[in-house]
Amino acid sequence: MKIIHTADLHLGMRPDKGRPWSDERSEALWNALRRIIQTANEEKAALLLIAGDLFHHQPLLRELREVNALFESLAATQVVLIAGNHDCLSPRSHYRDFSWGENVVFLSDSQTESVFFEDLNTEVHGFSYHQTEIREPLYDRLRAPRDGRIHILLGHGGDEKHVPIDINRLAAAGFHYAALGHIHKPDLREDLRLAWCGSPEPVDRTDLGARGYIVADITDRQTLLRFIPCARTSYLPLAVRITPDVTREGLARTLEQTIEKRGSQHIYLITLDGERHPDTDFSQPVPLSGRIGQWTDRTRIFLDYDRLSRLHEGDLLGLFLKEAKQLPPGPLRDKMTAYGVRACLPDK
């Protein structure tokens, strides 16, 4: 039996809100679901499992209708989903009275329930969040029945505020597969028959690395997991070493070449380090055509203090540099020393 396991799509979110590309990123989350639906049809998957946080917030009625239409476009795939901490069933949630298509099962109870697919001899177990936090390790007490069926757990959690999970205890619970959500970084434990699929698209700059979903081949004897990369956009850290001869214009050219090579669709987290010329300021981003999600300037002002100390030994500048060396190292000392040198030697 082939299943597709996804979670944490966060539909309705506006990643990088306020940035020019925010609307495009919001639509990319929906496009990820469309690609997963397409894969389910191409792979003729028996089940599509969504392990929580399908939405980033309480879903709007129109959003549920759009998602349901996508699910109904599945040719031969049953959908099972639960609500996570972001889209939990609040008292007024549209989840509570929405009519899903015939191929969709929403495990909406706050206690573990299940649905049995007779033609697959498979039972899927799970529960939905009814509040944003669940601190009890509720999965620890679950056990899969020994009744000849294939048993799958659909879960959401893994940190201290969201159903803490003891991996070894869950692995010993007897499920043929535990399809987990909430942790955005994919973590496949094929030997333990469990996995966090991660988010199919990164939703903020902490979501580094590959993003996608899982195709699992499950029998009563084994579980094989295959990670499918899905994200079209990545947050890419970019460290740049600055030397005193680097100008803002030169840095811009270097970064443009890097962005052109790695892809303008990505979002770059740029960190500058090293020593800059006293007259060059990198505290503000240089003009770039690419998407800059973060700009961090850790450069220090460069002056050859040892040479200046030797040249000005005994005069005011030499005495100043001698005293400055006694201060704790750091950006404040660097800046103060540079200002002092420039006051004594305006051409520097």
XYZ file of C-alpha atoms in Angstrom:
348
model
C 0.000 0.000 0.000
C 1.338 3.396 -0.967
C 0.554 6.468 1.142
C 1.573 10.119 1.009
C 2.350 11.789 4.328
C 2.398 15.567 4.647
C 1.821 18.185 7.350
C 2.452 21.807 8.294
C 1.368 23.349 5.004
C 0.241 26.463 6.929
C -2.200 27.571 4.246
C -3.289 31.166 4.725
C 0.035 32.254 6.147
C 1.859 35.234 4.660
C 5.562 34.371 4.989
C 7.895 37.388 5.176
C 4.919 39.693 5.695
C 5.646 43.207 4.462
C 8.267 42.077 1.950
C 7.588 42.524 -1.794
C 7.509 38.763 -2.338
C 5.119 37.954 0.535
C 2.025 37.412 -1.645
C 3.977 35.082 -3.916
C 5.190 33.083 -0.919
C 1.627 32.785 0.377
C 0.479 31.345 -2.954
C 3.481 28.979 -2.947
C 1.999 27.216 0.092
C -1.149 26.444 -1.897
C 0.919 25.373 -4.891
C 2.730 22.871 -2.666
C -0.591 21.224 -1.832
C -1.489 21.158 -5.524
C 1.781 19.363 -6.317
C 1.142 16.838 -3.537
C -2.338 16.150 -4.955
C -0.773 15.671 -8.384
C 1.764 13.226 -6.962
C -0.995 11.274 -5.217
C -2.763 10.865 -8.547
C 0.414 9.943 -10.421
C 1.526 7.457 -7.759
C -2.037 6.106 -7.359
C -1.617 6.495 -3.605
C -4.197 4.729 -1.468
C -4.047 7.315 1.325
C -3.087 10.952 1.743
C -2.354 11.624 5.423
C -2.198 15.207 6.713
C -0.691 15.342 10.196
C -1.974 18.733 11.383
C -1.503 22.435 10.659
C -3.013 22.222 7.213
C -3.881 25.867 7.923
C -1.856 28.509 9.728
C -4.935 29.820 11.526
C -8.598 29.043 12.022
C -9.582 28.161 8.456
C -11.976 30.419 6.617
C -14.998 28.756 5.050
C -13.821 29.664 1.553
C -10.406 28.127 2.312
C -12.022 24.873 3.395
C -14.061 24.799 0.205
C -10.928 25.281 -1.915
C -9.042 22.539 -0.069
C -11.999 20.188 -0.307
C -12.146 20.759 -4.073
C -8.488 19.759 -4.319
C -9.151 16.618 -2.291
C -12.096 15.731 -4.514
C -9.800 15.917 -7.547
C -8.023 12.795 -6.263
C -8.863 9.891 -8.533
C -8.359 6.979 -6.147
C -6.956 8.383 -2.901
C -8.641 8.627 0.504
C -7.663 11.598 2.669
C -7.317 11.477 6.452
C -6.421 14.626 8.385
C -6.221 16.017 11.884
C -6.014 19.555 13.233
C -2.774 20.747 14.795
C -1.965 23.533 17.213
C -2.252 26.316 14.624
C -5.612 25.229 13.181
C -7.028 23.678 16.362
C -10.790 23.273 16.748
C -11.802 26.447 18.558
C -15.457 26.675 19.659
C -16.357 28.590 16.486
C -14.083 26.763 14.085
C -15.537 26.132 10.625
C -13.943 22.699 10.915
C -16.788 21.704 13.253
C -19.635 21.833 10.747
C -17.910 21.616 7.375
C -19.126 18.904 5.005
C -16.117 17.163 3.485
C -16.131 15.192 0.258
C -16.785 11.458 0.311
C -13.079 10.639 0.108
C -12.138 12.766 3.142
C -12.102 11.716 6.808
C -11.428 14.349 9.453
C -10.478 12.845 12.823
C -11.861 15.781 14.757
C -12.239 14.387 18.277
C -9.899 15.483 21.081
C -9.567 11.824 22.081
C -7.997 9.186 19.868
C -10.413 7.808 17.275
C -9.884 5.807 14.110
C -11.185 5.049 10.636
C -10.940 1.603 9.043
C -10.525 1.153 5.286
C -11.720 -2.370 4.656
C -10.412 -2.587 1.106
C -6.917 -1.699 2.398
C -7.186 -3.659 5.650
C -5.832 -0.475 7.229
C -6.918 1.517 10.277
C -5.736 5.106 10.812
C -5.735 6.443 14.387
C -5.451 10.035 15.571
C -6.952 13.014 17.361
C -7.166 16.749 16.741
C -6.014 19.638 18.877
C -8.822 21.569 20.559
C -6.401 24.074 22.086
C -3.073 25.506 21.028
C -1.047 23.573 23.591
C -1.136 19.976 24.810
C 1.617 19.315 27.320
C 0.662 15.727 28.175
C 2.540 12.919 26.335
C -0.694 11.438 25.026
C 0.937 9.167 22.450
C 2.887 7.362 25.156
C -0.176 5.406 26.259
C -1.308 4.301 22.788
C -0.931 0.736 21.589
C -1.800 -0.656 18.183
C -4.234 -3.592 18.325
C -2.931 -6.971 17.226
C -5.820 -7.925 14.986
C -4.230 -8.576 11.602
C -4.880 -5.059 10.335
C -2.284 -2.474 9.288
C -2.364 0.277 11.915
C -1.167 3.818 11.231
C -0.926 6.632 13.773
C -1.532 10.161 12.519
C 0.007 12.507 15.082
C 1.067 16.097 15.678
C 3.628 17.109 18.269
C 7.122 16.486 19.535
C 8.087 19.323 21.868
C 7.279 20.126 25.488
C 4.225 22.271 24.661
C 2.791 20.099 21.909
C 2.380 16.445 22.908
C 5.909 15.468 23.956
C 6.965 12.273 22.193
C 9.199 9.493 23.479
C 10.431 8.082 20.162
C 11.416 4.700 21.554
C 8.121 4.248 23.352
C 6.184 5.225 20.246
C 8.256 2.833 18.143
C 7.369 0.038 20.566
C 3.630 0.791 20.393
C 3.161 -1.569 17.456
C 2.031 0.799 14.711
C 3.114 -0.050 11.196
C 3.795 3.661 10.721
C 3.552 6.823 12.812
C 2.984 9.763 10.427
C 3.913 12.852 12.438
C 3.638 16.607 12.014
C 4.538 19.832 13.886
C 8.344 19.637 13.518
C 9.109 21.489 10.280
C 12.419 19.771 9.620
C 11.992 16.326 8.036
C 13.122 13.462 10.251
C 12.725 9.961 8.806
C 13.236 7.000 11.166
C 12.531 4.109 8.832
C 13.972 1.561 11.274
C 11.457 2.741 13.896
C 8.567 3.035 11.422
C 7.968 6.703 12.188
C 8.723 10.072 10.636
C 8.141 13.778 10.800
C 7.614 14.739 7.183
C 8.460 18.411 7.738
C 6.805 21.302 5.939
C 6.551 21.077 2.130
C 7.565 24.751 1.820
C 9.654 26.766 4.289
C 7.474 29.267 6.134
C 10.140 31.443 7.764
C 13.882 31.988 7.813
C 14.415 29.332 10.494
C 13.196 26.646 8.055
C 16.563 25.809 6.520
C 17.404 22.789 4.418
C 15.284 20.452 2.306
C 11.498 20.697 2.503
C 9.003 18.214 1.118
C 6.769 15.268 1.976
C 6.999 11.486 2.306
C 5.855 8.650 0.090
C 5.622 5.460 2.167
C 5.212 1.897 0.974
C 3.636 -0.081 3.802
C 2.954 -3.770 4.188
C 2.321 -5.840 7.290
C 6.041 -6.718 7.258
C 7.890 -3.535 6.377
C 7.653 0.228 5.965
C 9.750 1.927 3.301
C 10.025 5.711 3.315
C 10.942 8.011 0.463
C 11.415 11.766 0.966
C 10.203 13.887 -1.956
C 11.654 17.440 -2.134
C 8.864 19.893 -2.865
C 9.905 23.447 -2.051
C 10.478 25.828 -4.936
C 11.972 28.492 -2.658
C 14.572 28.085 0.085
C 16.033 30.349 2.746
C 19.751 30.243 1.975
C 22.354 31.460 4.492
C 25.143 33.320 2.730
C 28.319 34.205 4.647
C 30.594 36.824 3.068
C 34.123 37.577 4.250
C 34.897 41.294 4.065
C 38.392 42.734 3.705
C 39.390 46.402 3.899
C 39.569 46.718 0.100
C 35.911 45.676 -0.400
C 33.567 48.524 -1.327
C 29.777 48.535 -1.264
C 29.751 48.503 -5.057
C 32.153 45.581 -5.202
C 30.122 43.665 -2.622
C 26.930 44.245 -4.616
C 28.535 42.800 -7.762
C 29.759 39.726 -5.881
C 26.359 39.104 -4.319
C 24.536 39.563 -7.623
C 26.763 36.921 -9.230
C 26.112 34.518 -6.356
C 22.356 35.073 -6.483
C 22.301 34.601 -10.245
C 24.145 31.290 -9.861
C 22.075 29.903 -6.968
C 18.677 31.210 -8.088
C 16.774 34.475 -7.753
C 13.691 32.645 -6.448
C 15.428 31.933 -3.156
C 15.565 34.202 -0.101
C 19.062 35.020 1.122
C 20.152 35.420 4.743
C 23.356 37.400 4.364
C 25.967 37.719 7.105
C 29.058 39.890 6.658
C 32.164 39.223 8.725
C 35.758 40.379 8.664
C 37.347 43.840 8.638
C 36.141 46.822 6.642
C 37.759 50.101 5.679
C 36.920 52.873 8.172
C 35.155 54.850 5.421
C 32.942 51.961 4.292
C 29.600 51.272 5.962
C 27.872 47.917 5.537
C 25.237 48.401 8.226
C 22.551 48.806 5.538
C 22.013 46.297 2.680
C 23.589 47.075 -0.668
C 21.106 47.456 -3.586
C 20.361 43.996 -5.021
C 17.851 42.532 -7.421
C 17.537 39.352 -5.319
C 15.441 38.694 -2.238
C 17.254 39.579 0.969
C 15.463 38.142 3.982
C 18.130 39.093 6.496
C 21.184 41.350 6.495
C 23.640 41.038 9.387
C 26.766 43.164 9.549
C 29.397 41.743 11.899
C 32.362 43.513 10.324
C 34.941 45.390 12.344
C 36.777 48.548 11.376
C 40.297 47.851 10.146
C 43.240 50.026 11.053
C 46.843 48.842 11.394
C 47.068 49.850 15.028
C 50.428 48.177 15.636
C 52.024 50.136 12.819
C 50.385 53.375 13.974
C 51.519 52.724 17.553
C 55.114 52.342 16.411
C 54.990 55.450 14.215
C 53.390 57.585 16.912
C 55.091 56.243 20.005
C 55.273 59.036 22.568
C 52.799 61.453 20.957
C 49.078 61.891 21.643
C 47.935 59.238 19.177
C 50.419 56.692 20.504
C 49.234 57.300 24.085
C 45.609 57.004 22.973
C 46.226 53.669 21.205
C 48.061 52.339 24.255
C 45.068 53.121 26.481
C 42.580 51.760 23.939
C 44.328 48.384 23.965
C 43.446 48.034 27.654
C 39.715 48.061 26.898
C 37.763 44.782 26.440
C 37.857 43.653 22.787
C 34.695 44.121 20.796
C 32.782 46.356 18.374
C 32.583 49.244 20.848
C 36.364 49.342 21.311
C 36.913 49.042 17.553
C 34.566 51.915 16.801
C 35.918 54.161 19.567
C 39.529 53.486 18.513
C 38.745 54.209 14.873
C 37.069 57.491 15.786
C 40.069 58.455 17.935
C 42.525 57.693 15.146
C 40.468 59.654 12.638
C 40.286 62.609 15.056
C 44.055 62.611 15.365
C 44.700 61.792 11.701
C 41.785 63.167 9.643
C 43.114 61.601 6.422
C 42.604 58.129 7.935
